[in-house]
Amino acid sequence: MSGLMQGRGAWIRLGLAVAVLAACWWPRAAGAQPGDLTLVALTAALALSILAPGLGQAGRAVALLAMGLALSLAGGPLAFQQGGAEAGGFWAAAIAVWLGAWLLVALVAELPWRRGPWGLIAPLIFGATILWAWESVVRALDVPRVILPAPSEIAARLASSTDTLWIDLVQTFGRGALAGFAIGCGSAFLFALVVDRYPFLKRGLLPVGNFLAALPIIGTAPIFVMWFGFDWPSKAAVVVAMVFFPMLVNTVQGLAATEAMQRDLMRTYSASWGQTLLRLRLPAAMPFIFNGLKICATLALIGAIVAEFFGSPTYGMGFRISTEVGRLSLDMVWAEIAVAAALGSAFYGVWALLERQVTFWHPSQRGR
Amino acid sequence: MSRSLPVLTVTAVLIALWYLAVIPMNATWEYDQARRAGSELPFAEMVARTMAQERPVLPAPHQVVIGLYEQTVGCDAVGRRMCRETTPLTVQGFGQRVAAAFTSNRSLIYHAGVTLSATMLGFLIGTGGGILLAIGIVYNRAMDASVMPWAIASQTIPIIALAPMIIVVLNSVGISGLVPKAIIAAYLSFFPVVVGMVKGLRSPDAMQMDQMKTWSATGGQVFARLRLPMSMPYLFASLKIGIAAALVGTIVGELPIQQGGLGVRLLSGSYYGQTIQIWAALFAAAILAAALVGIVGLIERRVLARMGMKR
Amino acid sequence: MTKFAWAGMAAALGMTAGMASAQDAVTLQLKWVTQGQFAGYYVALDNGYYEEEGLDVTIRPGGPDIAPVQVLMGGGADVMVDWMPSALAAREQGAPVVNIAQPVVRSGLMLVCWADAGITTPEDFRGHKIGTWFFGNEIPLLNWLSQLGIPTTGGEDGAEILRIGFNVDPLLQRQADCVTAMTYNEYWQVIDAGVTPEQIVVFRYEDYGVATLEDGLWVNEENLSDPAFVDRMARFVRASMRGWEWALANPEAAAEIVLDNDETGAQTLEHQVRMVREMAALTEGSTGVLDEAAYQRTVDTLLGGGSDPVITRAPEGAFTHVVTEAASME
């Protein structure tokens, strides 16, 4: 019993034990989950979670791997082989799998290797658990497909519609979002340089820009579609409107981030405004500029998709999402949403990677 | 005066540019109409007409201002009786009209109130949830490792796609009206709060943490007396972003529910081609957002001053 | 358990909005926002016809992004107003919706084109831009183009389809040569904007034999096995048809009732009066009973959609006379 309550995640382990016991003892109908495989796998996972903290590093890693495998074996039948007559035992087993995954994440988080790709293990386990829970609940509660489809259906639709998804991606991201991002961030950067040169503009423009940035995009998007037509230029215009102000604010803040001592040093070298800018203030501003670029990266794709809701040719991610809802093909809608989320995160990741290369010297880039 | 002069100058220049832009944007329609009527259109008359179109491509600033007035406390918005009995030129009359506007669904003030109620509720939920999540991330390594990337990814999902589905799912369990809108607002506002609070709760440096250790402070005391106070500036910065995000979320959430609110006014202006209605609702939303951010800023200055952290 | 706890449980577990009260609760989900298109139901509500039948009716307006079928399947409404093509397509998708009444017997759908774009017959759609709404409203247009053999990919030989918002600006701003319009709504918006009827050409779907049935009342098939539900629906349909009769005889008063119920405050009286008058033309002669010949015409039109049919097989059990029979019985 002492192994049960030892170390991190003690309470979770206790909850896991209770849930596994409940799942084993609850009477179950024939053909309904939890089946024997699930119960055996759950018990194995519980045992492994008690053993793991006591092992050495390599042993612990193997034990956690085995525990992950056991939980997958337990959760798989719960999600995909439901018999339709699930009772309390099913929910106990489901809670057990959830707690087991939580425990696994807690134990994995303690492993010493967390830089680079190893850092992705815990979020992936968490994400996989959410997907598993979604699948199980949708099937167990018999949720109508036109309200919320199961992840397996969404994955199937993703696989079968790659050509449509690609055309939409090119239209929305390749044309609308990227063009808007480039124009918006580029012009915001240049504008920030101008604003920096003339402090009068700074005091006047930032409050007004604040107000203009508060105009809700839901209102400005139809107006831009009316002005710039139905194709990608209006989407790029919406993206420009969305990313201009955050990028401007961040760049202005970055340009002000140098210390007085550093600026004085440049004066002693009789550097001109341009030289000071290039050699001191821009490199010092890089952390803020990249912060702005990262924020704008996520905003760009969202802006392009929202703009497509208000008028577009018959392709594009926003178009597909809004019209497939009308056709009740919710699996296609979620497939598009998944692509949008993955794309947005990847675009964010590109800038985060670049940031690490360029601003390696900044404290925020050190490990914790 | 020196503080407002730059703002006033920039505003004046922008308004001048706006007036200039109205002419070419609305000119096409005027020339089209003249051509179909077979008549000539001199330049001066064309300019005058572009400033007074009913369905302009770009309404002139005065049209937007008049539209805003008419749709907040104008005669159409407050009802015939109020219009006859009060005048907006006196303080008392203006106040009476505003009071009447709160209950009339033809007035933007009423719709702003509807939007505001959902925004405040969503903002509270989002802030509360965000702070709790931030505390979890800072204190629990498992949560730190697993939840943060998904919180970032959640913001890449376009909420306008999810909003109708969230509302249908919530309706199917009997929750309708204010709460679904608030939940969508909370979805958009929790992320800035999480990011800001995580940064803030981690901002005490090693020296300060050691100091607390020398005083043998418990975990709770370290939280309440060191981490939480030091996170206040970050919290308020995020709150300003969060409340603007909550307003945007509410407007998005109103569209599928269609029970009043500025978002509904924005869209219904679009359906019936009433451009001025769109612009008036747009500016009302922006004014509301600016006011909310301003109020948070005021509270921030007071709180930080009392805590001795005046920036 | 106390009565309160039972009522609380019933509200939590129940799938219908609206608590049970002395009168039977019915929730109607409209296809679009509050406007004269649905005058009959609002008249029945305000004039007390629903109350006389012992019904407590809540009318939920629709809008963009609101799919009435979704709301119905989610339990947010008992009965919805929807167009037949999109309801039949949903039925084929697995949503068991059934038509119980058809108040609107003629189609108000049309295409409005600029006369100077050189479009005089449907064949001229080739090489031009047509703006249409989606969310179920694109089905009649895509169907028609498919029957004419006009591809929708644009270019010289095809028509370029644009998804437009629910207003006529794309036509007025010349971003599209033709736009979808309803006889009772968008057509009048074009006229209101200063365009004269000589400057435009209209193509009514009814005139070209590609019209499909529009506003009908649909319910979830699973509920029809409950006789109490059928009875509620019968009373609802009966009171709604009374509302339509009154609305069509008193268009100005009906428009005022619509305005009173409009939550957005954005409607104008003149536009709504016109809308109600046009609805009179579309509902004239209707008793609410679905005409099977008209239903078959709609199904045939949808099945004949060429390479991309809206429905791939004839629907079975998509309509029922059970409710209308129960309604006229008394």
mmCIF file of N, CA, C and O in Angstrom, chain C residues 15 30 33 44 51 71 76 93 110 112 135 147 196 205-206 223 245 255 262 264:
data_model
loop_
_atom_site.group_PDB
_atom_site.id
_atom_site.type_symbol
_atom_site.label_atom_id
_atom_site.label_comp_id
_atom_site.label_asym_id
_atom_site.label_seq_id
_atom_site.Cartn_x
_atom_site.Cartn_y
_atom_site.Cartn_z
ATOM 1 N N MET C 15 -35.420 17.401 -23.569
ATOM 2 C CA MET C 15 -34.708 17.905 -24.736
ATOM 3 C C MET C 15 -35.416 19.085 -25.368
ATOM 4 O O MET C 15 -34.959 19.638 -26.335
ATOM 5 N N LEU C 30 -37.332 29.328 -36.954
ATOM 6 C CA LEU C 30 -37.536 29.898 -38.283
ATOM 7 C C LEU C 30 -36.306 29.681 -39.149
ATOM 8 O O LEU C 30 -35.210 29.453 -38.645
ATOM 9 N N VAL C 33 -34.289 35.451 -40.284
ATOM 10 C CA VAL C 33 -34.582 36.404 -39.214
ATOM 11 C C VAL C 33 -36.059 36.767 -39.232
ATOM 12 O O VAL C 33 -36.780 36.469 -40.181
ATOM 13 N N ALA C 44 -50.316 34.638 -35.526
ATOM 14 C CA ALA C 44 -50.977 33.649 -34.672
ATOM 15 C C ALA C 44 -50.559 33.829 -33.215
ATOM 16 O O ALA C 44 -51.348 33.631 -32.291
ATOM 17 N N GLU C 51 -52.738 30.548 -28.214
ATOM 18 C CA GLU C 51 -53.276 30.439 -26.857
ATOM 19 C C GLU C 51 -54.618 29.758 -26.869
ATOM 20 O O GLU C 51 -54.927 28.934 -25.997
ATOM 21 N N VAL C 71 -30.649 22.681 -35.160
ATOM 22 C CA VAL C 71 -31.359 23.063 -33.945
ATOM 23 C C VAL C 71 -32.432 22.031 -33.631
ATOM 24 O O VAL C 71 -32.618 21.623 -32.486
ATOM 25 N N GLY C 76 -33.373 21.762 -29.714
ATOM 26 C CA GLY C 76 -33.635 23.156 -29.385
ATOM 27 C C GLY C 76 -34.971 23.652 -29.897
ATOM 28 O O GLY C 76 -35.384 24.762 -29.581
ATOM 29 N N GLN C 93 -28.747 12.661 -45.394
ATOM 30 C CA GLN C 93 -27.536 12.644 -44.570
ATOM 31 C C GLN C 93 -27.731 11.898 -43.273
ATOM 32 O O GLN C 93 -26.799 11.719 -42.505
ATOM 33 N N MET C 110 -35.664 33.820 -57.408
ATOM 34 C CA MET C 110 -35.410 34.362 -58.744
ATOM 35 C C MET C 110 -33.948 34.771 -58.848
ATOM 36 O O MET C 110 -33.246 34.889 -57.850
ATOM 37 N N VAL C 112 -31.746 37.961 -60.387
ATOM 38 C CA VAL C 112 -31.857 39.316 -60.912
ATOM 39 C C VAL C 112 -30.541 39.659 -61.587
ATOM 40 O O VAL C 112 -29.481 39.548 -60.980
ATOM 41 N N PHE C 135 -25.714 27.787 -47.573
ATOM 42 C CA PHE C 135 -26.467 27.321 -46.418
ATOM 43 C C PHE C 135 -27.797 26.717 -46.823
ATOM 44 O O PHE C 135 -28.810 26.891 -46.162
ATOM 45 N N GLN C 147 -28.780 21.162 -64.760
ATOM 46 C CA GLN C 147 -29.737 20.736 -65.772
ATOM 47 C C GLN C 147 -29.478 21.413 -67.103
ATOM 48 O O GLN C 147 -29.708 20.839 -68.168
ATOM 49 N N THR C 196 -34.249 50.946 -61.818
ATOM 50 C CA THR C 196 -35.598 50.811 -62.380
ATOM 51 C C THR C 196 -35.757 49.419 -62.965
ATOM 52 O O THR C 196 -34.782 48.790 -63.374
ATOM 53 N N TYR C 205 -37.665 31.151 -60.983
ATOM 54 C CA TYR C 205 -37.518 29.704 -61.075
ATOM 55 C C TYR C 205 -38.827 29.041 -61.481
ATOM 56 O O TYR C 205 -38.829 28.042 -62.200
ATOM 57 N N GLU C 206 -39.956 29.603 -61.035
ATOM 58 C CA GLU C 206 -41.264 29.046 -61.377
ATOM 59 C C GLU C 206 -41.468 29.037 -62.887
ATOM 60 O O GLU C 206 -42.047 28.113 -63.443
ATOM 61 N N ASN C 223 -40.322 11.968 -33.004
ATOM 62 C CA ASN C 223 -41.384 12.491 -32.150
ATOM 63 C C ASN C 223 -42.774 12.128 -32.643
ATOM 64 O O ASN C 223 -43.749 12.219 -31.895
ATOM 65 N N GLU C 245 -53.966 33.220 -42.802
ATOM 66 C CA GLU C 245 -55.169 33.785 -43.428
ATOM 67 C C GLU C 245 -55.340 35.231 -43.038
ATOM 68 O O GLU C 245 -55.573 36.108 -43.876
ATOM 69 N N ALA C 255 -47.665 43.398 -40.811
ATOM 70 C CA ALA C 255 -46.298 43.935 -40.825
ATOM 71 C C ALA C 255 -45.971 44.595 -39.501
ATOM 72 O O ALA C 255 -44.859 44.484 -38.981
ATOM 73 N N ASP C 262 -39.723 42.071 -33.686
ATOM 74 C CA ASP C 262 -38.364 42.074 -34.220
ATOM 75 C C ASP C 262 -37.381 42.528 -33.151
ATOM 76 O O ASP C 262 -37.416 43.658 -32.699
ATOM 77 N N THR C 264 -34.172 42.943 -33.379
ATOM 78 C CA THR C 264 -33.037 43.758 -33.784
ATOM 79 C C THR C 264 -33.410 45.218 -33.961
ATOM 80 O O THR C 264 -32.543 46.076 -33.992
#
